[in-house]
PDB file of C-alpha atoms and ligand atoms in Angstrom:
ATOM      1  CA  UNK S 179     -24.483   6.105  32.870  1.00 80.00           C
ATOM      2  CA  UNK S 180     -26.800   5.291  30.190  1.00 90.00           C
ATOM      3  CA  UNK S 181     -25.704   2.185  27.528  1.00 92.00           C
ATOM      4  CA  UNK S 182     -26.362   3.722  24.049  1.00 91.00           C
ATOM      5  CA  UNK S 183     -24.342   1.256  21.909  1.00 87.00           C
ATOM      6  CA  UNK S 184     -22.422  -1.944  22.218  1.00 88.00           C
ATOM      7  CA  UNK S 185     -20.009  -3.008  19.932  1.00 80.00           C
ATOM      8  CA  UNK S 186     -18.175  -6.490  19.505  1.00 80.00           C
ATOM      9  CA  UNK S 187     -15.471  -4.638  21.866  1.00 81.00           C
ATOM     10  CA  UNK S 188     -16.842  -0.968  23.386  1.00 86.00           C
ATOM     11  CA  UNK S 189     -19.757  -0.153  25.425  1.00 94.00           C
ATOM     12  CA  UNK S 190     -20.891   3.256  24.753  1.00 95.00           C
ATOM     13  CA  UNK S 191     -22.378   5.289  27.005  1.00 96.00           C
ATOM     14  CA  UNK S 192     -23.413   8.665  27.639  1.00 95.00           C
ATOM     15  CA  UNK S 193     -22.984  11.382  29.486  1.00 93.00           C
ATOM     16  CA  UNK S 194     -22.403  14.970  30.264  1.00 90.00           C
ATOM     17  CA  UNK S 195     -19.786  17.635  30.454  1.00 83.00           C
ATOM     18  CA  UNK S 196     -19.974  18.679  34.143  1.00 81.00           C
ATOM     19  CA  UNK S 197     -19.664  22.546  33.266  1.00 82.00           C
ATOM     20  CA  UNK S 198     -20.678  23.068  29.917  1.00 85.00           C
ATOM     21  CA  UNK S 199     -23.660  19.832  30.352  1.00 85.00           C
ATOM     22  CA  UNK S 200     -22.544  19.075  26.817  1.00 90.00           C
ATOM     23  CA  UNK S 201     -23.873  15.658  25.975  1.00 93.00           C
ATOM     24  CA  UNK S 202     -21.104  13.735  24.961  1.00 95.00           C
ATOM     25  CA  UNK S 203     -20.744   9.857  24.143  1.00 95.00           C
ATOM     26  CA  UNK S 204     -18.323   7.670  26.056  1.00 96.00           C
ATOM     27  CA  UNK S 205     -16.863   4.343  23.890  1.00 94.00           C
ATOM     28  CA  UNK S 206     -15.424   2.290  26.568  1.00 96.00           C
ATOM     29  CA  UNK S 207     -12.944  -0.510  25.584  1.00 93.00           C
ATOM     30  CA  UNK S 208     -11.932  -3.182  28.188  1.00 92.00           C
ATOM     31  CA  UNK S 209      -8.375  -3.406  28.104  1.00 90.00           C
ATOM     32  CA  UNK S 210      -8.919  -7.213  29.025  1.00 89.00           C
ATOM     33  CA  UNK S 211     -11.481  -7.503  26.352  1.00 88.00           C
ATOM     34  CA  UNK S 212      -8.473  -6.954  24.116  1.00 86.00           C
ATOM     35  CA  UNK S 213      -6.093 -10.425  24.298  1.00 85.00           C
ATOM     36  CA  UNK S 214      -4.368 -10.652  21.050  1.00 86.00           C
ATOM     37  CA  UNK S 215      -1.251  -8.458  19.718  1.00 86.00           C
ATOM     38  CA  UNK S 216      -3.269  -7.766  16.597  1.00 85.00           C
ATOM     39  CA  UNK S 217      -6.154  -5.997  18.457  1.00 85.00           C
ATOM     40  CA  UNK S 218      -3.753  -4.252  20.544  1.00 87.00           C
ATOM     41  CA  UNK S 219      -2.531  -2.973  17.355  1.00 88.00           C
ATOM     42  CA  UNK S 220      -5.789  -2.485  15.863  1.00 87.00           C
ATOM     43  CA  UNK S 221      -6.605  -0.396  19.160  1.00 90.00           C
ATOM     44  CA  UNK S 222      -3.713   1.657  19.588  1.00 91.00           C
ATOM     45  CA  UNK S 223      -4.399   2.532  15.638  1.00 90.00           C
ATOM     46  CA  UNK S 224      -7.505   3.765  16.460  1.00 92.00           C
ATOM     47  CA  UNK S 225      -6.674   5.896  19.328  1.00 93.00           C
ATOM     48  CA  UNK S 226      -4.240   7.294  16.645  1.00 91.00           C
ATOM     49  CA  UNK S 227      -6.004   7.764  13.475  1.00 91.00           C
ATOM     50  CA  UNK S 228      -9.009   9.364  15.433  1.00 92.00           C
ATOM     51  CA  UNK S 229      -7.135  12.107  16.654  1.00 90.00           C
ATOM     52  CA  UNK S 230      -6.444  12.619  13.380  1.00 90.00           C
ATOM     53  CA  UNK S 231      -9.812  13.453  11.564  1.00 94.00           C
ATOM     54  CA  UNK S 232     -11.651  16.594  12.223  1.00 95.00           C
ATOM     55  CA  UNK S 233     -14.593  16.401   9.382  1.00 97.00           C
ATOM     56  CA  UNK S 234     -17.876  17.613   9.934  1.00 96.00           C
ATOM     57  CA  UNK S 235     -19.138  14.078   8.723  1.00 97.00           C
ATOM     58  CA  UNK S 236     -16.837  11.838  10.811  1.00 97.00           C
ATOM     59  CA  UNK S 237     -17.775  12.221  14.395  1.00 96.00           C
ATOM     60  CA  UNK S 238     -15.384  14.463  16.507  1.00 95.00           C
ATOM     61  CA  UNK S 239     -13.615  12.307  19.118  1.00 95.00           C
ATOM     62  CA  UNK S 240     -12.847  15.501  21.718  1.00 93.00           C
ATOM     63  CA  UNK S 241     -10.406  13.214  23.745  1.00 92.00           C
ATOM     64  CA  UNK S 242      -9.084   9.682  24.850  1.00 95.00           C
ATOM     65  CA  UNK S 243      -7.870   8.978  27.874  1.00 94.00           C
ATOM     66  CA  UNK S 244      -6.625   5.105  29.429  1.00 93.00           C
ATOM     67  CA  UNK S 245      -6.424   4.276  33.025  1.00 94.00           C
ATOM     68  CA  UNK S 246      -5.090   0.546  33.868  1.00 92.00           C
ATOM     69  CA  UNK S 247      -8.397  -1.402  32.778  1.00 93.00           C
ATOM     70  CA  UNK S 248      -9.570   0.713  30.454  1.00 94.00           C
ATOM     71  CA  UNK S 249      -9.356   2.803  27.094  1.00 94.00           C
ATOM     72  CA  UNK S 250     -12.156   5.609  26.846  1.00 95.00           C
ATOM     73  CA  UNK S 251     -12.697   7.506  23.809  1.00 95.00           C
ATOM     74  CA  UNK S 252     -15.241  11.059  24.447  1.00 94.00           C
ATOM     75  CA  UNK S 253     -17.087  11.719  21.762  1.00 94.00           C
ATOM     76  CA  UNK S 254     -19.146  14.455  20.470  1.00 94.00           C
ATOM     77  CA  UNK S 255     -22.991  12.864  20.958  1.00 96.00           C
ATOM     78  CA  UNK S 256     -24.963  11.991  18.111  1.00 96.00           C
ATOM     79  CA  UNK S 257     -28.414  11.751  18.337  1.00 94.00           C
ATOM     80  CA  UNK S 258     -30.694  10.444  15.246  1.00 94.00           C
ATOM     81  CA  UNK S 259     -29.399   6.766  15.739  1.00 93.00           C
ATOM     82  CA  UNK S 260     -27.761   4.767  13.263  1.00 94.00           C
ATOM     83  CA  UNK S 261     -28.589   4.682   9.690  1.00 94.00           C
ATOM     84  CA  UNK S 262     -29.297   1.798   9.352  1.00 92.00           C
ATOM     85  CA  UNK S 263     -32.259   1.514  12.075  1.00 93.00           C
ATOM     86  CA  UNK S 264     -33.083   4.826   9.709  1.00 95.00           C
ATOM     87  CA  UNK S 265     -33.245   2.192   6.567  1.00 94.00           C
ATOM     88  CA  UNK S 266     -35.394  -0.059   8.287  1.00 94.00           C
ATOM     89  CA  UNK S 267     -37.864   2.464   9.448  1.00 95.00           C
ATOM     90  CA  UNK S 268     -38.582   4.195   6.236  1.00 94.00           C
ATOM     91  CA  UNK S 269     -38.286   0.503   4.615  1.00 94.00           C
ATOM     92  CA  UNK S 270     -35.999   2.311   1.809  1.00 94.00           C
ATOM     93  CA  UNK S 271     -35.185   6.086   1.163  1.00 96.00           C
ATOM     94  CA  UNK S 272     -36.183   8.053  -1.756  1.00 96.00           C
ATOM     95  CA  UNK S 273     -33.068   8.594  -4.499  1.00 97.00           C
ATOM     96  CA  UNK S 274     -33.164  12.324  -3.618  1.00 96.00           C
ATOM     97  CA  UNK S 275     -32.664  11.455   0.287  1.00 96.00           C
ATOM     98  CA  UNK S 276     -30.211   8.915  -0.011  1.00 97.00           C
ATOM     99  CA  UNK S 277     -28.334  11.400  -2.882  1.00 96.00           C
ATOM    100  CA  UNK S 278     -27.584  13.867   0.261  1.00 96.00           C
ATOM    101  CA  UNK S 279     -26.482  10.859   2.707  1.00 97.00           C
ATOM    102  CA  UNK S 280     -24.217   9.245   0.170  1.00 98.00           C
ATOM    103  CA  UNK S 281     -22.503  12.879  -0.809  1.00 97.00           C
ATOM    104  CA  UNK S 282     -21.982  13.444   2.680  1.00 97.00           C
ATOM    105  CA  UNK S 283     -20.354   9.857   3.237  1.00 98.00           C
ATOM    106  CA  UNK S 284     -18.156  10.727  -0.203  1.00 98.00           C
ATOM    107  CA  UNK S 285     -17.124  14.262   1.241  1.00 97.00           C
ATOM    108  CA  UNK S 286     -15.777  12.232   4.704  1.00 98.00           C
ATOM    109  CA  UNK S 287     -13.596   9.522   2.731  1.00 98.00           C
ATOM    110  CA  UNK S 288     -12.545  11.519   0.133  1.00 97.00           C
ATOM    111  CA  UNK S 289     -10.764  13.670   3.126  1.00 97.00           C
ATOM    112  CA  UNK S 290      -9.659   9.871   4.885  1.00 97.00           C
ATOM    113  CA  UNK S 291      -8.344   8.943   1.602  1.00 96.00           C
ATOM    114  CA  UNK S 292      -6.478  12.069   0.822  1.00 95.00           C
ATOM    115  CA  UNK S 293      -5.231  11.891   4.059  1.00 94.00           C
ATOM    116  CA  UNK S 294      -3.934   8.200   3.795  1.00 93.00           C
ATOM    117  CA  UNK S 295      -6.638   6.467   5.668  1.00 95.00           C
ATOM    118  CA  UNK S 296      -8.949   4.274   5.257  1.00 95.00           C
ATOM    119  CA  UNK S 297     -11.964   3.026   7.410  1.00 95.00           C
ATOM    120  CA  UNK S 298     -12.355  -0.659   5.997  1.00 92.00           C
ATOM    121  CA  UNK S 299     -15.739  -1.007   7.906  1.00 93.00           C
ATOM    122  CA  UNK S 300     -18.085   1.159   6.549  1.00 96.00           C
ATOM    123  CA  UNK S 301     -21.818  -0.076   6.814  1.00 94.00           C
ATOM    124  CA  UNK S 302     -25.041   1.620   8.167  1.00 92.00           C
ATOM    125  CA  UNK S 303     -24.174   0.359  11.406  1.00 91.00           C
ATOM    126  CA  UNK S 304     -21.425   2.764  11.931  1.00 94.00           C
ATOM    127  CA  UNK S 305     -22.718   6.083   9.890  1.00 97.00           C
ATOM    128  CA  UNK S 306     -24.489   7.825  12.900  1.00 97.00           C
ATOM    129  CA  UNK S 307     -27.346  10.736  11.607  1.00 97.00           C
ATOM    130  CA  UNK S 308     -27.133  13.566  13.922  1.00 95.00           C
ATOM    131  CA  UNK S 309     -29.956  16.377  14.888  1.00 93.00           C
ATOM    132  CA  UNK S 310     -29.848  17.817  11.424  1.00 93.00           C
ATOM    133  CA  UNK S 311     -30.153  14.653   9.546  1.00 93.00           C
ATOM    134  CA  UNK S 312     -26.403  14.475   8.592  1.00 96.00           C
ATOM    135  CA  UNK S 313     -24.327  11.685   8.631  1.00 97.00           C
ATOM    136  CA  UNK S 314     -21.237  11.037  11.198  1.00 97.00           C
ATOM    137  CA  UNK S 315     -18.672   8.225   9.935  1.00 97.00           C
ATOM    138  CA  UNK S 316     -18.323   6.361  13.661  1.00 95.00           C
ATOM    139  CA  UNK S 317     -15.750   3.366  14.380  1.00 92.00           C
ATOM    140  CA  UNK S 318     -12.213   3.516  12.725  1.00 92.00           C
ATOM    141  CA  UNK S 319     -11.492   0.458  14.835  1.00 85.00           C
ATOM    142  CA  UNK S 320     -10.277  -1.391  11.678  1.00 87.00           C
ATOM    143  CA  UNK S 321      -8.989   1.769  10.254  1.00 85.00           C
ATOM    144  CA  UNK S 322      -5.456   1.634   8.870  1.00 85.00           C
ATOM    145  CA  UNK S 323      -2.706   4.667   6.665  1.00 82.00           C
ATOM    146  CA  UNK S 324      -2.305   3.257   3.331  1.00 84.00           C
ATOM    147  CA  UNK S 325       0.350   3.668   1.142  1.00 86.00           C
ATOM    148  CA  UNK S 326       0.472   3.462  -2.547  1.00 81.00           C
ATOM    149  CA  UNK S 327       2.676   1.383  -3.363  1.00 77.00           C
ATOM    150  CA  UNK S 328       2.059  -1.259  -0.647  1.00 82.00           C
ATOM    151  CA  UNK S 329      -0.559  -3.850  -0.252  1.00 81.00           C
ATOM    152  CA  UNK S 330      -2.668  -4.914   2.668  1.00 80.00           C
ATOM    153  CA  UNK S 331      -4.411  -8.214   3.311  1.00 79.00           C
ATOM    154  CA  UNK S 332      -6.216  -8.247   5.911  1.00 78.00           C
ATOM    155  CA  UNK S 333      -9.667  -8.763   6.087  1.00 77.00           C
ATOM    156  CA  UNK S 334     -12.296  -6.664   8.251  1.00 76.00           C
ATOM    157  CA  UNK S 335     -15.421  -5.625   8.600  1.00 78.00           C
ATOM    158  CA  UNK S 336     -18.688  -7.277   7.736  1.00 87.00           C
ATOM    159  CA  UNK S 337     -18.862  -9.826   5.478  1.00 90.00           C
ATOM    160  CA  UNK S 338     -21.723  -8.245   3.668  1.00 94.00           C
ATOM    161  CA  UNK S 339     -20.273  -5.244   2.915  1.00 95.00           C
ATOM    162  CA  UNK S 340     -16.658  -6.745   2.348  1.00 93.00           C
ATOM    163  CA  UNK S 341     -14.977  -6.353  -1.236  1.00 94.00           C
ATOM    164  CA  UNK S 342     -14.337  -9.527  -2.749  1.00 94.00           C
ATOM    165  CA  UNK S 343     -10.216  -8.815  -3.301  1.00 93.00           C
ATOM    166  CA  UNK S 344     -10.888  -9.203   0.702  1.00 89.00           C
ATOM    167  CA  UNK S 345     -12.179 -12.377   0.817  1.00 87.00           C
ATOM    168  CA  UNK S 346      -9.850 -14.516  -0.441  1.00 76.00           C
ATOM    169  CA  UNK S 347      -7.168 -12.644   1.136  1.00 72.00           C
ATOM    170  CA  UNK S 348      -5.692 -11.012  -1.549  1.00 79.00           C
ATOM    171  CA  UNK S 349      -3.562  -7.724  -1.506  1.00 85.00           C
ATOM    172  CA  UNK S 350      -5.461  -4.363  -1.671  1.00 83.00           C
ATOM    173  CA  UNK S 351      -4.137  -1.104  -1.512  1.00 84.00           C
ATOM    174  CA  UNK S 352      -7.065   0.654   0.695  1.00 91.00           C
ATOM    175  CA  UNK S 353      -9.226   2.962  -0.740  1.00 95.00           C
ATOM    176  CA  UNK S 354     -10.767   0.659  -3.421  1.00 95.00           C
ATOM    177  CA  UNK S 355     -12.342  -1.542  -0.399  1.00 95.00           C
ATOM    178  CA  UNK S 356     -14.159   1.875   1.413  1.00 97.00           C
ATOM    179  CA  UNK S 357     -15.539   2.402  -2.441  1.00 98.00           C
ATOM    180  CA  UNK S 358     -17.672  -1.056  -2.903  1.00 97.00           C
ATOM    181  CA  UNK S 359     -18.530  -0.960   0.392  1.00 97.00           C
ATOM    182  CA  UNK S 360     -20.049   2.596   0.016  1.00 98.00           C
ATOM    183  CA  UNK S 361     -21.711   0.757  -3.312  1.00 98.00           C
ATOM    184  CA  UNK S 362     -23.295  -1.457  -1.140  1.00 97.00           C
ATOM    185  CA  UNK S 363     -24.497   0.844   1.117  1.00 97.00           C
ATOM    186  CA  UNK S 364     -26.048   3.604  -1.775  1.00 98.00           C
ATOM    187  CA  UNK S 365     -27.864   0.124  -2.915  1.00 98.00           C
ATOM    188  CA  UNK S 366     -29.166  -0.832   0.748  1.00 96.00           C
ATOM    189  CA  UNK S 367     -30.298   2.964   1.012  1.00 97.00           C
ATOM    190  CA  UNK S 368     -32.550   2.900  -2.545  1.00 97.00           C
ATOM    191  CA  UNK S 369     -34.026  -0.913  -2.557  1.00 97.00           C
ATOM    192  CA  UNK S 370     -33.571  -1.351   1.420  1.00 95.00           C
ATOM    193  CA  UNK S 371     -32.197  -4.630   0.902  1.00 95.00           C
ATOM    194  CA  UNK S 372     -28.556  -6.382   0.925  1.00 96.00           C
ATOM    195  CA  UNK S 373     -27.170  -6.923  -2.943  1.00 97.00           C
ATOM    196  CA  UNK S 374     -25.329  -9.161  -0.890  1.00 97.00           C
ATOM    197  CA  UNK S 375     -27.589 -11.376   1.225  1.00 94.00           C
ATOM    198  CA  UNK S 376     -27.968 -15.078   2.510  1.00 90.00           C
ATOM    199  CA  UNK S 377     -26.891 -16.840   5.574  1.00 88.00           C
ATOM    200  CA  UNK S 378     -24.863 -19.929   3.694  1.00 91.00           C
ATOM    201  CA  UNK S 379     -21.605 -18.043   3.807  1.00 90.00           C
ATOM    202  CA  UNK S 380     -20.099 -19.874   0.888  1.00 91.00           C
ATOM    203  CA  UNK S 381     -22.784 -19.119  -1.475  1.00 94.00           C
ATOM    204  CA  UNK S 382     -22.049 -15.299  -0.273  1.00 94.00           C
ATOM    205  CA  UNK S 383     -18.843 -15.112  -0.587  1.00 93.00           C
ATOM    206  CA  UNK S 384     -18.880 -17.083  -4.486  1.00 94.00           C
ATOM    207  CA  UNK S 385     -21.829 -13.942  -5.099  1.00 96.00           C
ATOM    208  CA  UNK S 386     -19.427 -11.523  -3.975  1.00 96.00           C
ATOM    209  CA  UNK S 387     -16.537 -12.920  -5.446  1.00 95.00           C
ATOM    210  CA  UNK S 388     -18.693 -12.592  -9.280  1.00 96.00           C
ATOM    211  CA  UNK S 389     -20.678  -9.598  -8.435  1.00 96.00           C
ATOM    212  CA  UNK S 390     -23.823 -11.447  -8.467  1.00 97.00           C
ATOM    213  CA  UNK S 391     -26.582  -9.671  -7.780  1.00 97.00           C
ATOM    214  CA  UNK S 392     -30.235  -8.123  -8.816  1.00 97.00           C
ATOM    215  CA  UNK S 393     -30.390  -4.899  -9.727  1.00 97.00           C
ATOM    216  CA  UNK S 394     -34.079  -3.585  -9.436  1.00 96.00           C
ATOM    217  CA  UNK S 395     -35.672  -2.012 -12.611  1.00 95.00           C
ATOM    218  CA  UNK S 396     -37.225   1.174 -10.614  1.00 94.00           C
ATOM    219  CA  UNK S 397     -34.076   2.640  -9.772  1.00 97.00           C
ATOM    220  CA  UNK S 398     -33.091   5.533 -12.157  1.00 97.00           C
ATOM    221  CA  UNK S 399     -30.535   4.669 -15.196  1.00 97.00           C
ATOM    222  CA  UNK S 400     -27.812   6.918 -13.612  1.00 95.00           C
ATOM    223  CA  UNK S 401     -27.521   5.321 -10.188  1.00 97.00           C
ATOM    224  CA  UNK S 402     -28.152   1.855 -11.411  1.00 97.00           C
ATOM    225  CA  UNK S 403     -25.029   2.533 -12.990  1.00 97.00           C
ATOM    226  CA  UNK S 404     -23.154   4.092 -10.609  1.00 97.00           C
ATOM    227  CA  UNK S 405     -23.432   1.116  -8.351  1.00 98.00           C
ATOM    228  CA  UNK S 406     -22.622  -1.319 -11.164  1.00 98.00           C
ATOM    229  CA  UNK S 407     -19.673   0.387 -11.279  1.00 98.00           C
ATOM    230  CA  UNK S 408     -18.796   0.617  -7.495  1.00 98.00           C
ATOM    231  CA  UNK S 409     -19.818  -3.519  -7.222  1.00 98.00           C
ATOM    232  CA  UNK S 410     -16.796  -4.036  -9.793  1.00 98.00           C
ATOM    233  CA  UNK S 411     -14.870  -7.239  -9.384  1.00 96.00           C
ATOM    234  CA  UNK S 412     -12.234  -5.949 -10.613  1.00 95.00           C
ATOM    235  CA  UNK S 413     -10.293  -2.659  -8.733  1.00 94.00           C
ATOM    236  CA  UNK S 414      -8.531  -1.856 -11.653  1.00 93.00           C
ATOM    237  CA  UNK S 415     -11.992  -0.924 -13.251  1.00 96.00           C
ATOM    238  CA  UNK S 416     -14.132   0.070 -10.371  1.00 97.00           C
ATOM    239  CA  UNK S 417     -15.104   3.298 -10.275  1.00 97.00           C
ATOM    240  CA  UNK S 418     -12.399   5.481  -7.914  1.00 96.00           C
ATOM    241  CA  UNK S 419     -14.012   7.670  -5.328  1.00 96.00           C
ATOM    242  CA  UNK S 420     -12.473  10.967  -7.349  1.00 94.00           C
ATOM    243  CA  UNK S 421     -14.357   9.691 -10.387  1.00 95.00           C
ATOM    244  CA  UNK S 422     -17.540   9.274  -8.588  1.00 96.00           C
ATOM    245  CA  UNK S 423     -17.603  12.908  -7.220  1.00 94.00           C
ATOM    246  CA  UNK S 424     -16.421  14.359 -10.558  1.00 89.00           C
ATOM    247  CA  UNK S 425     -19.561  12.647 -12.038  1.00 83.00           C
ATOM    248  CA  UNK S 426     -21.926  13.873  -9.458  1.00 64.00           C
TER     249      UNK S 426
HETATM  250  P1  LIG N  18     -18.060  -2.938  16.230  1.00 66.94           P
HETATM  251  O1  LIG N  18     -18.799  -4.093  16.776  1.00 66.94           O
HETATM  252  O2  LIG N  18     -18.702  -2.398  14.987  1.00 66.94           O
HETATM  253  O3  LIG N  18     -16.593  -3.127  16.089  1.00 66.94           O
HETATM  254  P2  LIG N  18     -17.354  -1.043  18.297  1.00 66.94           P
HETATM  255  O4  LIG N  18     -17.152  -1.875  19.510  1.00 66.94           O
HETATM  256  O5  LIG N  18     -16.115  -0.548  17.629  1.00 66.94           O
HETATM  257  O6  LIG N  18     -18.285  -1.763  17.277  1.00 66.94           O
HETATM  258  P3  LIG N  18     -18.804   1.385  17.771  1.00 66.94           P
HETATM  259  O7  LIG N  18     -19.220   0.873  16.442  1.00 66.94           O
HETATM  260  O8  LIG N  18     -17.830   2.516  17.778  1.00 66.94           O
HETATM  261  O9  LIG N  18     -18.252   0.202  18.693  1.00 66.94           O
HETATM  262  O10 LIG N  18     -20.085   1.798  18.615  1.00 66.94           O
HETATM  263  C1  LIG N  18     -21.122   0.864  18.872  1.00 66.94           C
HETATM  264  C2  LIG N  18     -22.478   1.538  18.734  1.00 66.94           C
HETATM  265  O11 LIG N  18     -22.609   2.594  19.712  1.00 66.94           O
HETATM  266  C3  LIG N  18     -22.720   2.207  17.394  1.00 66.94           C
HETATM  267  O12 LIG N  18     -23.186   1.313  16.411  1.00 66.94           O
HETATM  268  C4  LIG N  18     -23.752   3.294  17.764  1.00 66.94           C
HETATM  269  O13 LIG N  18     -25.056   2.775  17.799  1.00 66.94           O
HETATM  270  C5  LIG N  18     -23.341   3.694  19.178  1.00 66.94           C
HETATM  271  N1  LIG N  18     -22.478   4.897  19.152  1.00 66.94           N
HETATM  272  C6  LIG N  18     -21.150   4.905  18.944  1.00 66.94           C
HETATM  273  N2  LIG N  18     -20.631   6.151  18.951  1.00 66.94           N
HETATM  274  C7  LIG N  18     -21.681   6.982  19.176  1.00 66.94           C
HETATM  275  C8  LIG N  18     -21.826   8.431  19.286  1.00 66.94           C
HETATM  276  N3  LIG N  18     -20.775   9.237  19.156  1.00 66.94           N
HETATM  277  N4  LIG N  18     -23.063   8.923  19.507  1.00 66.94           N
HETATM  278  C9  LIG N  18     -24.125   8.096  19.626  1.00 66.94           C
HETATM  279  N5  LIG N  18     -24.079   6.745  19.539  1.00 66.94           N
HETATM  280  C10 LIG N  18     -22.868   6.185  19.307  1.00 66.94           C
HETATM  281 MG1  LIG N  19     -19.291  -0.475  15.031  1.00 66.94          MG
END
């Protein structure tokens, strides 16, 4: 079977239905890849909330079986690559272009948050764009149910696209982390750089932490503001993912 991705913990591969020769995408996970309680956790809470999500922007995960080595999760096969390799390519996407991605993205976690979840790893590395250019939310492997009135603390994801009550370990409810880093990515869409971005990792996290970053002059009033208000510091003030499509 052909590799088409490889994750810090999956292989994915793909293949074909042997009636219907539906392409379909195979995420393999090692069971002894996975040592530690909490990523036995983490795994078994994907295999859960996946089953879960049927949204035409979060891809559709048909089935998962397990056999003693091995956890495999079919997958309906997406085919434009990842959106970030679609970044790089075009060097940065036009406001009207990245406009569609970024509703689509909105549409998919509004119906994650109003169902309790939340994806804590969003970054162009795991929104897939399929035949028709539209994008599929991949990789709920640090997905989690939130609750309103209780906090979480762990930290996941990428560090570039982490909100900075997740840095120093501080309690978050859930859906405020998905909204920066969906901030980050709209602003990695329109410049095609990183707000966020250098290798010392204490100078990123103290930029994080204070929000610190440049805000190019050519991007139009209204989304320089939007993301200003998605890179908030402060979750009490940033802008809520109702509020964002109410604005739209
Ligand atoms: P991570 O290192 O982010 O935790 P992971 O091990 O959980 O990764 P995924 O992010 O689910 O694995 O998948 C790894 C890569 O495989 C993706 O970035 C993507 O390029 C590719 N991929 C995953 N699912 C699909 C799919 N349904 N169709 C096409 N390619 C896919
Ligand atoms: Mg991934």
């Amino acid at each position: 079977m052909q590799t088409i991705g490889q994750g810090t913990f999956g292989t994915v591969k793909l293949s074909q239905h042997v009636v219907t020769r539906q392409k379909v995408a195979i995420k393999i996970i090692e069971k002894a890849s996975v040592t530690e309680d909490k990523q036995r956790n983490s795994l078994q809470r994907e295999i859960r909330l996946v089953q879960l999500l049927h949204h035409r922007h979060i891809v559709k995960v048909y089935d998962v079986l397990e056999d003693a080595t091995a956890v495999f999760f079919i997958m309906e096969y997406v085919s434009g690559g990842e959106l970030f390799d679609y970044i790089v390519q075009k060097r940065s996407l036009s406001e009207w272009e990245a406009r569609i991605f970024f509703r689509q993205m909105l549409s998919a976690m509004d119906y994650c948050h109003k169902n309790s979840i939340i994806h804590r790893d969003l970054k162009p590395e795991n929104l897939l764009i399929d035949s028709n250019k539209c994008v599929k939310i991949i990789d709920f492997g640090f997905g989690n149910t939130f609750h309103r009135d209780k906090f979480l603390t762990t930290f996941c994801g990428s560090p570039f696209y982490a909100a900075p009550e997740m840095l120093g370990a501080k309690s978050y409810v859930g859906p405020e982390v998905d909204v920066w880093s969906l901030g980050v990515i709209l602003y990695a869409m329109v410049t095609g750089s990183l707000p966020f971005h250098t290798e010392v990792l204490p100078e990123l996290l103290k930029r994080i932490k204070s929000a610190e970053y440049h805000m190019p002059s050519k991007l139009s009033p209204n989304l320089a503001d939007l993301i200003r208000r998605m890179l908030t510091v402060d979750t009490k003030k940033r802008i809520k993912l109702s509020e964002i499509i109410k604005s739209k």
